mmCIF file of C-alpha atoms in Angstrom:
data_model
loop_
_atom_site.group_PDB
_atom_site.id
_atom_site.type_symbol
_atom_site.label_atom_id
_atom_site.label_comp_id
_atom_site.label_asym_id
_atom_site.label_seq_id
_atom_site.Cartn_x
_atom_site.Cartn_y
_atom_site.Cartn_z
ATOM 1 C CA MET L 1 -0.211 8.689 -15.177
ATOM 2 C CA PRO L 2 -0.602 9.288 -11.576
ATOM 3 C CA GLN L 3 2.124 10.027 -9.554
ATOM 4 C CA ALA L 4 4.422 7.036 -8.123
ATOM 5 C CA SER L 5 5.252 8.577 -5.045
ATOM 6 C CA PRO L 6 3.423 10.811 -2.243
ATOM 7 C CA ASP L 7 3.445 14.446 -2.177
ATOM 8 C CA GLN L 8 6.497 15.398 0.169
ATOM 9 C CA SER L 9 5.215 18.938 0.208
ATOM 10 C CA THR L 10 1.849 18.504 1.882
ATOM 11 C CA VAL L 11 1.445 16.926 5.099
ATOM 12 C CA ALA L 12 -1.842 14.932 5.455
ATOM 13 C CA ILE L 13 -1.863 13.694 9.066
ATOM 14 C CA GLN L 14 -0.011 15.110 11.897
ATOM 15 C CA CYS L 15 0.444 13.601 15.212
ATOM 16 C CA GLN L 16 2.119 16.115 17.601
ATOM 17 C CA GLN L 17 2.535 14.081 21.114
ATOM 18 C CA ALA L 18 -0.883 12.449 20.679
ATOM 19 C CA ALA L 19 -1.701 10.376 23.831
ATOM 20 C CA VAL L 20 -4.633 8.077 24.798
ATOM 21 C CA GLN L 21 -4.782 7.219 28.382
ATOM 22 C CA PHE L 22 -7.360 4.382 29.289
ATOM 23 C CA GLY L 23 -8.834 5.557 32.737
ATOM 24 C CA SER L 24 -6.466 3.943 35.347
ATOM 25 C CA ALA L 25 -5.470 1.085 33.193
ATOM 26 C CA VAL L 26 -1.653 0.371 32.636
ATOM 27 C CA PHE L 27 -1.929 0.632 28.941
ATOM 28 C CA GLN L 28 -1.124 3.889 27.455
ATOM 29 C CA LEU L 29 -0.843 5.086 23.735
ATOM 30 C CA GLY L 30 1.863 7.486 22.921
ATOM 31 C CA PRO L 31 2.836 10.040 23.104
ATOM 32 C CA ILE L 32 3.334 9.845 19.169
ATOM 33 C CA ASP L 33 4.714 12.403 16.797
ATOM 34 C CA LEU L 34 4.004 11.291 13.038
ATOM 35 C CA ASP L 35 3.541 13.229 10.095
ATOM 36 C CA ILE L 36 2.145 11.305 7.003
ATOM 37 C CA GLN L 37 2.395 12.934 3.574
ATOM 38 C CA ALA L 38 -0.504 13.388 1.263
ATOM 39 C CA GLY L 39 -0.969 10.565 -1.214
ATOM 40 C CA GLU L 40 1.168 8.388 1.025
ATOM 41 C CA ILE L 41 0.490 4.880 2.368
ATOM 42 C CA VAL L 42 1.718 4.081 5.769
ATOM 43 C CA SER L 43 1.409 0.663 7.754
ATOM 44 C CA LEU L 44 1.401 0.358 11.516
ATOM 45 C CA ILE L 45 2.879 -2.825 12.593
ATOM 46 C CA GLY L 46 3.744 -4.575 15.720
ATOM 47 C CA PRO L 47 2.680 -6.929 18.465
ATOM 48 C CA SER L 48 -0.721 -7.521 19.653
ATOM 49 C CA GLY L 49 -2.049 -4.709 22.188
ATOM 50 C CA CYS L 50 0.818 -2.372 20.953
ATOM 51 C CA GLY L 51 -1.750 0.546 20.106
ATOM 52 C CA LYS L 52 -2.054 0.403 16.327
ATOM 53 C CA THR L 53 -5.860 0.129 16.318
ATOM 54 C CA THR L 54 -6.163 2.713 19.012
ATOM 55 C CA LEU L 55 -3.831 5.230 16.957
ATOM 56 C CA LEU L 56 -5.920 4.295 13.786
ATOM 57 C CA ARG L 57 -9.272 5.169 15.721
ATOM 58 C CA ALA L 58 -7.598 8.310 17.172
ATOM 59 C CA ILE L 59 -6.764 9.401 13.554
ATOM 60 C CA ALA L 60 -10.107 8.715 12.350
ATOM 61 C CA GLY L 61 -11.720 10.758 15.162
ATOM 62 C CA LEU L 62 -13.261 7.558 17.032
ATOM 63 C CA GLN L 63 -10.872 7.464 19.782
ATOM 64 C CA PRO L 64 -10.832 10.704 21.758
ATOM 65 C CA LEU L 65 -7.188 11.770 23.012
ATOM 66 C CA SER L 66 -6.220 12.539 26.469
ATOM 67 C CA SER L 67 -3.274 14.974 25.240
ATOM 68 C CA GLY L 68 -1.569 15.862 22.087
ATOM 69 C CA SER L 69 -3.351 16.421 18.780
ATOM 70 C CA ILE L 70 -3.960 14.823 15.555
ATOM 71 C CA GLN L 71 -4.901 17.094 12.452
ATOM 72 C CA THR L 72 -5.698 15.741 9.249
ATOM 73 C CA HIS L 73 -6.386 17.243 5.947
ATOM 74 C CA ALA L 74 -10.353 16.304 6.511
ATOM 75 C CA SER L 75 -10.604 18.435 9.089
ATOM 76 C CA ASP L 76 -10.776 21.593 7.285
ATOM 77 C CA THR L 77 -14.153 20.540 5.939
ATOM 78 C CA ASN L 78 -17.503 19.510 7.484
ATOM 79 C CA ASP L 79 -17.835 16.582 4.920
ATOM 80 C CA CYS L 80 -17.963 13.432 7.020
ATOM 81 C CA GLY L 81 -17.220 11.567 3.641
ATOM 82 C CA GLU L 82 -13.652 12.843 3.588
ATOM 83 C CA VAL L 83 -12.502 10.086 5.783
ATOM 84 C CA GLY L 84 -13.146 6.246 4.560
ATOM 85 C CA PHE L 85 -12.485 3.219 7.157
ATOM 86 C CA VAL L 86 -12.575 -0.495 6.415
ATOM 87 C CA PHE L 87 -12.795 -2.387 9.396
ATOM 88 C CA GLN L 88 -11.388 -5.945 9.957
ATOM 89 C CA GLN L 89 -14.720 -7.570 9.127
ATOM 90 C CA PRO L 90 -16.885 -6.154 6.433
ATOM 91 C CA ALA L 91 -19.939 -5.219 8.388
ATOM 92 C CA LEU L 92 -22.327 -5.249 5.501
ATOM 93 C CA LEU L 93 -26.217 -5.068 6.500
ATOM 94 C CA PRO L 94 -27.697 -8.322 5.933
ATOM 95 C CA TRP L 95 -30.934 -7.287 4.812
ATOM 96 C CA ALA L 96 -29.524 -4.729 2.020
ATOM 97 C CA ASP L 97 -28.034 -5.931 -1.122
ATOM 98 C CA THR L 98 -24.427 -4.877 -2.225
ATOM 99 C CA LEU L 99 -25.587 -1.821 -4.013
ATOM 100 C CA SER L 100 -27.489 -0.462 -0.999
ATOM 101 C CA ASN L 101 -24.520 -1.484 1.190
ATOM 102 C CA VAL L 102 -22.130 0.521 -0.815
ATOM 103 C CA GLN L 103 -24.447 3.589 -1.096
ATOM 104 C CA LEU L 104 -25.235 3.676 2.765
ATOM 105 C CA PRO L 105 -22.470 6.130 3.375
ATOM 106 C CA LEU L 106 -23.904 8.761 0.718
ATOM 107 C CA ASP L 107 -27.371 8.480 1.790
ATOM 108 C CA LEU L 108 -26.044 8.860 5.599
ATOM 109 C CA ILE L 109 -24.613 12.098 4.736
ATOM 110 C CA SER L 110 -27.272 13.114 2.136
ATOM 111 C CA ARG L 111 -24.785 13.890 -0.707
ATOM 112 C CA GLY L 112 -26.449 14.353 -3.990
ATOM 113 C CA THR L 113 -29.484 13.116 -5.379
ATOM 114 C CA LYS L 114 -30.691 9.391 -5.210
ATOM 115 C CA LYS L 115 -29.889 9.262 -8.668
ATOM 116 C CA THR L 116 -26.254 10.625 -8.278
ATOM 117 C CA ARG L 117 -25.897 8.407 -5.187
ATOM 118 C CA GLN L 118 -26.770 5.338 -6.864
ATOM 119 C CA ALA L 119 -24.485 6.111 -9.884
ATOM 120 C CA ALA L 120 -21.421 6.724 -7.558
ATOM 121 C CA ALA L 121 -22.192 3.580 -5.643
ATOM 122 C CA ILE L 122 -22.240 1.662 -9.126
ATOM 123 C CA ASP L 123 -18.869 3.437 -9.942
ATOM 124 C CA ALA L 124 -17.354 2.046 -6.553
ATOM 125 C CA LEU L 125 -18.588 -1.266 -7.118
ATOM 126 C CA ARG L 126 -17.388 -1.396 -10.804
ATOM 127 C CA SER L 127 -13.652 0.020 -9.282
ATOM 128 C CA VAL L 128 -13.568 -3.123 -7.241
ATOM 129 C CA GLN L 129 -14.647 -5.253 -10.025
ATOM 130 C CA LEU L 130 -18.180 -6.324 -8.166
ATOM 131 C CA GLU L 131 -20.726 -4.509 -10.448
ATOM 132 C CA HIS L 132 -22.378 -7.947 -11.273
ATOM 133 C CA ALA L 133 -23.155 -8.602 -7.647
ATOM 134 C CA SER L 134 -25.114 -5.516 -7.038
ATOM 135 C CA LYS L 135 -28.169 -6.963 -6.268
ATOM 136 C CA HIS L 136 -26.763 -9.923 -4.314
ATOM 137 C CA SER L 137 -27.332 -9.774 -0.634
ATOM 138 C CA PRO L 138 -24.063 -10.183 1.634
ATOM 139 C CA GLY L 139 -25.233 -13.824 2.533
ATOM 140 C CA GLU L 140 -24.822 -14.557 -1.257
ATOM 141 C CA LEU L 141 -21.301 -13.316 -1.422
ATOM 142 C CA SER L 142 -17.967 -15.004 -0.523
ATOM 143 C CA GLY L 143 -15.449 -13.498 1.946
ATOM 144 C CA GLY L 144 -13.479 -11.857 -0.602
ATOM 145 C CA MET L 145 -16.728 -10.342 -2.359
ATOM 146 C CA GLN L 146 -17.610 -8.982 0.805
ATOM 147 C CA MET L 147 -14.320 -7.388 1.585
ATOM 148 C CA ARG L 148 -14.311 -5.961 -1.708
ATOM 149 C CA ALA L 149 -17.692 -4.256 -1.124
ATOM 150 C CA SER L 150 -16.655 -3.082 2.283
ATOM 151 C CA VAL L 151 -13.563 -1.328 0.397
ATOM 152 C CA ALA L 152 -16.047 0.091 -2.236
ATOM 153 C CA ARG L 153 -18.365 1.289 0.496
ATOM 154 C CA ALA L 154 -15.443 2.988 2.052
ATOM 155 C CA LEU L 155 -14.397 4.779 -1.106
ATOM 156 C CA VAL L 156 -18.114 5.628 -2.727
ATOM 157 C CA THR L 157 -17.393 9.197 -0.762
ATOM 158 C CA GLU L 158 -14.032 9.630 -2.733
ATOM 159 C CA PRO L 159 -12.241 10.213 0.702
ATOM 160 C CA LYS L 160 -8.928 12.147 1.141
ATOM 161 C CA LEU L 161 -7.893 9.433 3.719
ATOM 162 C CA LEU L 162 -8.612 5.869 3.793
ATOM 163 C CA LEU L 163 -7.878 3.947 7.124
ATOM 164 C CA LEU L 164 -7.838 0.189 7.255
ATOM 165 C CA ASP L 165 -7.670 -2.023 10.155
ATOM 166 C CA GLU L 166 -6.483 -5.507 9.120
ATOM 167 C CA PRO L 167 -8.900 -5.557 6.553
ATOM 168 C CA PHE L 168 -7.557 -8.756 4.784
ATOM 169 C CA ALA L 169 -6.661 -10.488 8.064
ATOM 170 C CA ALA L 170 -9.427 -13.223 7.576
ATOM 171 C CA LEU L 171 -8.795 -14.277 4.214
ATOM 172 C CA ASP L 172 -6.633 -16.877 2.553
ATOM 173 C CA ASP L 173 -3.174 -15.688 1.100
ATOM 174 C CA MET L 174 -4.063 -15.707 -2.741
ATOM 175 C CA LEU L 175 -7.235 -13.728 -2.003
ATOM 176 C CA ARG L 176 -5.292 -11.475 0.669
ATOM 177 C CA GLN L 177 -2.606 -10.827 -2.153
ATOM 178 C CA ASP L 178 -5.382 -10.170 -4.925
ATOM 179 C CA LEU L 179 -7.136 -7.462 -2.821
ATOM 180 C CA GLY L 180 -3.572 -5.968 -2.159
ATOM 181 C CA GLN L 181 -3.041 -5.674 -5.383
ATOM 182 C CA LEU L 182 -6.589 -4.138 -5.977
ATOM 183 C CA LEU L 183 -5.714 -1.632 -3.214
ATOM 184 C CA ILE L 184 -2.425 -0.384 -5.202
ATOM 185 C CA SER L 185 -4.519 -0.003 -8.459
ATOM 186 C CA LEU L 186 -7.156 1.881 -6.354
ATOM 187 C CA TRP L 187 -4.218 4.089 -4.875
ATOM 188 C CA GLN L 188 -3.044 4.404 -8.566
ATOM 189 C CA GLN L 189 -6.241 5.813 -9.751
ATOM 190 C CA ARG L 190 -7.327 7.905 -6.985
ATOM 191 C CA GLN L 191 -4.052 8.941 -5.139
ATOM 192 C CA PHE L 192 -5.656 9.013 -1.377
ATOM 193 C CA THR L 193 -3.479 9.295 1.797
ATOM 194 C CA ALA L 194 -4.143 5.630 3.661
ATOM 195 C CA VAL L 195 -2.928 4.266 6.878
ATOM 196 C CA MET L 196 -3.363 0.606 7.387
ATOM 197 C CA VAL L 197 -2.966 -1.707 10.553
ATOM 198 C CA THR L 198 -1.567 -5.191 9.636
ATOM 199 C CA HIS L 199 0.242 -8.047 11.564
ATOM 200 C CA ASN L 200 1.517 -9.363 7.930
ATOM 201 C CA ILE L 201 5.316 -8.254 7.143
ATOM 202 C CA ALA L 202 4.949 -9.093 3.447
ATOM 203 C CA GLU L 203 1.307 -7.156 3.311
ATOM 204 C CA SER L 204 3.057 -4.416 4.926
ATOM 205 C CA ILE L 205 6.035 -4.086 2.299
ATOM 206 C CA MET L 206 3.966 -4.666 -0.684
ATOM 207 C CA LEU L 207 1.314 -1.900 -0.205
ATOM 208 C CA SER L 208 3.342 0.961 2.093
ATOM 209 C CA HIS L 209 5.591 3.759 1.374
ATOM 210 C CA ARG L 210 6.790 3.584 4.934
ATOM 211 C CA ILE L 211 6.646 1.038 7.633
ATOM 212 C CA ALA L 212 5.696 2.480 11.202
ATOM 213 C CA ILE L 213 6.912 0.034 14.107
ATOM 214 C CA MET L 214 4.871 -0.021 17.191
ATOM 215 C CA ARG L 215 5.325 -1.708 20.617
ATOM 216 C CA GLY L 216 3.753 -0.986 23.987
ATOM 217 C CA GLY L 217 1.812 1.989 22.914
ATOM 218 C CA LYS L 218 5.154 3.569 21.641
ATOM 219 C CA LEU L 219 6.152 4.546 18.022
ATOM 220 C CA GLU L 220 9.797 3.054 17.813
ATOM 221 C CA ARG L 221 11.022 4.060 14.291
ATOM 222 C CA VAL L 222 9.435 4.707 10.959
ATOM 223 C CA ILE L 223 11.011 2.759 8.046
ATOM 224 C CA PRO L 224 10.945 4.076 4.336
ATOM 225 C CA ASN L 225 10.258 1.407 1.969
ATOM 226 C CA PRO L 226 12.941 1.280 -0.865
ATOM 227 C CA LEU L 227 11.090 -0.941 -3.047
ATOM 228 C CA ALA L 228 10.116 0.669 -6.486
ATOM 229 C CA TRP L 229 6.458 1.533 -6.721
ATOM 230 C CA PRO L 230 3.917 0.462 -7.711
ATOM 231 C CA ARG L 231 4.523 -3.159 -6.913
ATOM 232 C CA ASP L 232 3.317 -6.504 -8.331
ATOM 233 C CA GLU L 233 3.473 -9.926 -6.942
ATOM 234 C CA SER L 234 6.415 -10.832 -8.726
ATOM 235 C CA ILE L 235 8.841 -8.545 -6.361
ATOM 236 C CA ARG L 236 8.080 -11.179 -3.474
ATOM 237 C CA ARG L 237 10.614 -13.272 -5.296
ATOM 238 C CA THR L 238 13.334 -10.806 -5.325
ATOM 239 C CA ALA L 239 16.403 -10.441 -3.363
ATOM 240 C CA PRO L 240 15.492 -6.766 -2.118
ATOM 241 C CA PHE L 241 12.101 -7.943 -1.050
ATOM 242 C CA GLY L 242 13.930 -10.727 1.083
ATOM 243 C CA GLU L 243 16.316 -8.156 2.458
ATOM 244 C CA PHE L 244 13.640 -5.773 3.519
ATOM 245 C CA TYR L 245 11.467 -8.319 4.911
ATOM 246 C CA GLY L 246 14.351 -9.503 7.274
ATOM 247 C CA LEU L 247 14.958 -5.735 8.075
ATOM 248 C CA ILE L 248 11.372 -5.446 9.292
ATOM 249 C CA SER L 249 11.357 -8.487 11.122
ATOM 250 C CA ASP L 250 14.483 -7.581 13.115
ATOM 251 C CA ALA L 251 12.540 -4.363 13.808
ATOM 252 C CA LEU L 252 9.864 -5.991 15.141
ATOM 253 C CA ARG L 253 12.098 -8.352 17.472
ATOM 254 C CA GLY L 254 13.815 -5.043 18.685
ATOM 255 C CA VAL L 255 17.003 -5.742 16.740
ATOM 256 C CA GLU L 256 19.222 -2.647 17.515
ATOM 257 C CA SER L 257 20.920 -2.758 14.197
ATOM 258 C CA VAL L 258 18.224 -1.535 12.300
ATOM 259 C CA GLU L 259 18.160 1.682 10.488
ATOM 260 C CA GLY L 260 15.020 3.558 10.572
ATOM 261 C CA GLN L 261 13.885 7.383 10.904
ATOM 262 C CA VAL L 262 10.796 8.607 12.568
#
């Protein structure tokens, strides 16, 4: 059985005084100090424009830092497939079928033979229950199926680090919950480290080991999630879930009584 909690002995992501200054703009991210353990899922949550996506992109290496550093366990290798990124929109190639879209990262880094790349893509589609749609074009897929294909594409390289930028924001609540459960299932199978940007408090509680509260480009506090892991949808109806929801809500409003630890 996969472990039910992250490996506290191994730091997967280390942000040390990480900061981003956008030229003469008033907004600045950081400095941010944050350690994320191997196998841990951390949600970044806060008001719009607080720097969540900027920090996520900096962790991915897509946003240069002005100062400080971010080290990840993927930085010791030249394999670009060590990091998977799921964007807000599926961004599937409209002229390619689902299998080709999922296989694309393997093709770009020329990993393995054509046969092994295709087999890996089929396996990734199977993991998100989308193997039956391998020959469908993106236009033939529902919104939820497109997002599942996007998740499969991010996982096809078997990354150590999975980054998610509000991946379920455009979906209805039921579908959002279904894909959240899928993410939990995939984490149990693969034990990747994940950082997820979200505005949804319930989603952050369901999917995270810790929740990082951000405001005005700063990391205000990181709150450990006390709820048992793994979680299914029934936990939403429990008192501990409601109490923790209230705690996170207070933290987002800046209520000082919230106890958290960065």
